[in-house]
Coordinates of C-alpha atoms and ligand atoms in Angstrom, one line a residue:
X31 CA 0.0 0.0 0.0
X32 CA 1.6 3.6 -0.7
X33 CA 1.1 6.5 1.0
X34 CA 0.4 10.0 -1.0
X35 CA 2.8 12.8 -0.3
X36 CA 5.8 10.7 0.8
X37 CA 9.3 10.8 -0.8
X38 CA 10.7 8.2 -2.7
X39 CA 13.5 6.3 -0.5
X40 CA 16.5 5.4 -2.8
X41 CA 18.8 2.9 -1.6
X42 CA 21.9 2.2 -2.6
X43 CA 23.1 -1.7 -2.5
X44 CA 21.2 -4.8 -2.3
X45 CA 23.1 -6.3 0.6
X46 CA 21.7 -7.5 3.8
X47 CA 21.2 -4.0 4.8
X48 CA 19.8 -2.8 1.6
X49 CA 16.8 -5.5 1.5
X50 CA 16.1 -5.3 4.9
X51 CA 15.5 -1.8 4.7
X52 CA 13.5 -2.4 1.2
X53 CA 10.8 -4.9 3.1
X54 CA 10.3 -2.4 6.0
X55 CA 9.6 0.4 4.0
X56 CA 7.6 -1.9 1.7
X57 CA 5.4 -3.0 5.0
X58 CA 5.1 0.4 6.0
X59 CA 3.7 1.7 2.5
X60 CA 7.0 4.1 1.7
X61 CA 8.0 3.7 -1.9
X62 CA 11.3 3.4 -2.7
X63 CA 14.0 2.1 -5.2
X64 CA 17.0 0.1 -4.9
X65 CA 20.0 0.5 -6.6
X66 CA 22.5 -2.5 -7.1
X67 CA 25.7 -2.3 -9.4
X68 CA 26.4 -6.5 -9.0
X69 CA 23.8 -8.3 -11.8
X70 CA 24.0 -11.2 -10.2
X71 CA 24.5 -12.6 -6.6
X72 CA 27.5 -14.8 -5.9
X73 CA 26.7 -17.8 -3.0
X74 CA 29.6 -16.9 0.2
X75 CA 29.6 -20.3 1.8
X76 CA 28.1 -23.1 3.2
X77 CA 26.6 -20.9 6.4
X78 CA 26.4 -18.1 7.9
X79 CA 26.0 -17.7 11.6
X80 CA 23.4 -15.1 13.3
X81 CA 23.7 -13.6 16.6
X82 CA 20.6 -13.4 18.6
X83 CA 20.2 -9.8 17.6
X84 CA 18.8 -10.4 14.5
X85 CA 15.2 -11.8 15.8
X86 CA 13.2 -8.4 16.8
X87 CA 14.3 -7.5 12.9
X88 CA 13.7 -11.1 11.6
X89 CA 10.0 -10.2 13.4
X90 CA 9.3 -7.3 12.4
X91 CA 10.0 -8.5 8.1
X92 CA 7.7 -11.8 9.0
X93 CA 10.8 -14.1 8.3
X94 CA 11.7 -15.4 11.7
X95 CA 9.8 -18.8 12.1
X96 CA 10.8 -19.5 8.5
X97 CA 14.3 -19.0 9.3
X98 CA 14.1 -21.0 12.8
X99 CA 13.1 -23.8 10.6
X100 CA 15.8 -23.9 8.2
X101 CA 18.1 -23.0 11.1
X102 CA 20.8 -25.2 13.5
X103 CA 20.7 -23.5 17.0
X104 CA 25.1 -23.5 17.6
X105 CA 26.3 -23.5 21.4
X106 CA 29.9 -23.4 20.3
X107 CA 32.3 -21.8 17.5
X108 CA 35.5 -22.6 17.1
X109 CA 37.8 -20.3 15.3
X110 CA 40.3 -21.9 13.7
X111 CA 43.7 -20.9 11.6
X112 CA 45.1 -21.8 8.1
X113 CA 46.6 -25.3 9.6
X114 CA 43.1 -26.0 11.4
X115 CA 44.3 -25.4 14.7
X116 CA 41.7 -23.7 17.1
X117 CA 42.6 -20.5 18.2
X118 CA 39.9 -19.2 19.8
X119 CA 36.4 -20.7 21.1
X120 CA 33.3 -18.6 22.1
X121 CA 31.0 -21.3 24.5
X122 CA 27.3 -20.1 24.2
X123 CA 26.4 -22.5 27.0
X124 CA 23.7 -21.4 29.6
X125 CA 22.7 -18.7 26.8
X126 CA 20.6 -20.6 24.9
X127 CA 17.4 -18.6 25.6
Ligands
FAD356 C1 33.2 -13.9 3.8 C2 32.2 -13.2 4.7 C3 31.5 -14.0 5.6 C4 30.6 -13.4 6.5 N1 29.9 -14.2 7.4 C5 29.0 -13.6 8.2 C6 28.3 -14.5 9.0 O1 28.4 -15.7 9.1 N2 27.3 -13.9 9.8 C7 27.1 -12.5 9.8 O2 26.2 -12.0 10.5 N3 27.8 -11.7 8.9 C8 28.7 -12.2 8.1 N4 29.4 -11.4 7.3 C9 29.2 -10.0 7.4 C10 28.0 -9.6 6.5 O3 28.1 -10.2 5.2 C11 27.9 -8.1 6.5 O4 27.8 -7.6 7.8 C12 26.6 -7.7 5.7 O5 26.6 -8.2 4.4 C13 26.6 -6.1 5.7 O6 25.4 -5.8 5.0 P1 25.3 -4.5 4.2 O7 24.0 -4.5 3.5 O8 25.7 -3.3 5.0 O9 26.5 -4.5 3.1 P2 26.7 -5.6 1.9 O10 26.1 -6.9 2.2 O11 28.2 -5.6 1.6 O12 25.9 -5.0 0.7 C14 26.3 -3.8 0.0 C15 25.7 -3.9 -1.4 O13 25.9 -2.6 -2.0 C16 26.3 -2.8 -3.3 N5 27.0 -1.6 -3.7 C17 28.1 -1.1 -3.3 N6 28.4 0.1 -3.8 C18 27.4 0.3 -4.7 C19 27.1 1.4 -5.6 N7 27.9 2.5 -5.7 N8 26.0 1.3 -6.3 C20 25.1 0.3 -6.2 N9 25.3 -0.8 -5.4 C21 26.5 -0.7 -4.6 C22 27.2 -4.0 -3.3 O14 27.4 -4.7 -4.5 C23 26.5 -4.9 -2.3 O15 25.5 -5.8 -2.9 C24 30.4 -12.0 6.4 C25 31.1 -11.2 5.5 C26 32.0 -11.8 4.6 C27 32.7 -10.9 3.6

């Protein structure tokens, strides 16, 4: 739904930041464009891991009990180097609310 009288919203990149943005304003009836320069998305990796944070966002864009499903709750990450030799751990234990 669009709202008379509002500016258009332009945004500049397609990234995490740039779509996010784009389905808020979409939900709350601003218009807007978004700009990309890549035509085409390129795959990063096998997973990506999302800190806590991101569920009052993942809410508020009507994507969170999608993304619990497709999602592996992690109590651990190991960081490892070159040689695959753990240099660091963070131990989410006793977080998981
Ligand atoms: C290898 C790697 C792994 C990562 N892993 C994780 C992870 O596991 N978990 C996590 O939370 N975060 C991870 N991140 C960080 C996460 O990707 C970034 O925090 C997030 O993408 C930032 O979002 P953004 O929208 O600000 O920018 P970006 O996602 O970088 O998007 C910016 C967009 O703007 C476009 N752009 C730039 N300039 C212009 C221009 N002049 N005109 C038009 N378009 C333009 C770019 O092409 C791009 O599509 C990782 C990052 C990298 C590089």
């Amino acid at each position: 739904m669009s709202v008379p009288n509002r500016p258009k919203v332009l945004i500049v990149g397609a990234g995490l930041g740039g779509i996010t943005l784009g389905i808020l304003l979409e939900l709350a009836g601003v218009p807007y464009d978004i700009y990309e320069r890549s035509a085409c998305a390129t795959p990063m990796g096998s997973s990506i891991a999302l800190g806590c944070n991101v569920r009052r966002i993942f809410e508020q864009i009507g994507v969170w009990e999608e993304f619990v499903k497709l999602s592996k709750p992690t109590f651990a990450m190991n960081i490892s180097n070159q040689q695959r030799e753990r240099i660091c751990q963070f131990d989410f234990r006793g977080q998981e609310e």
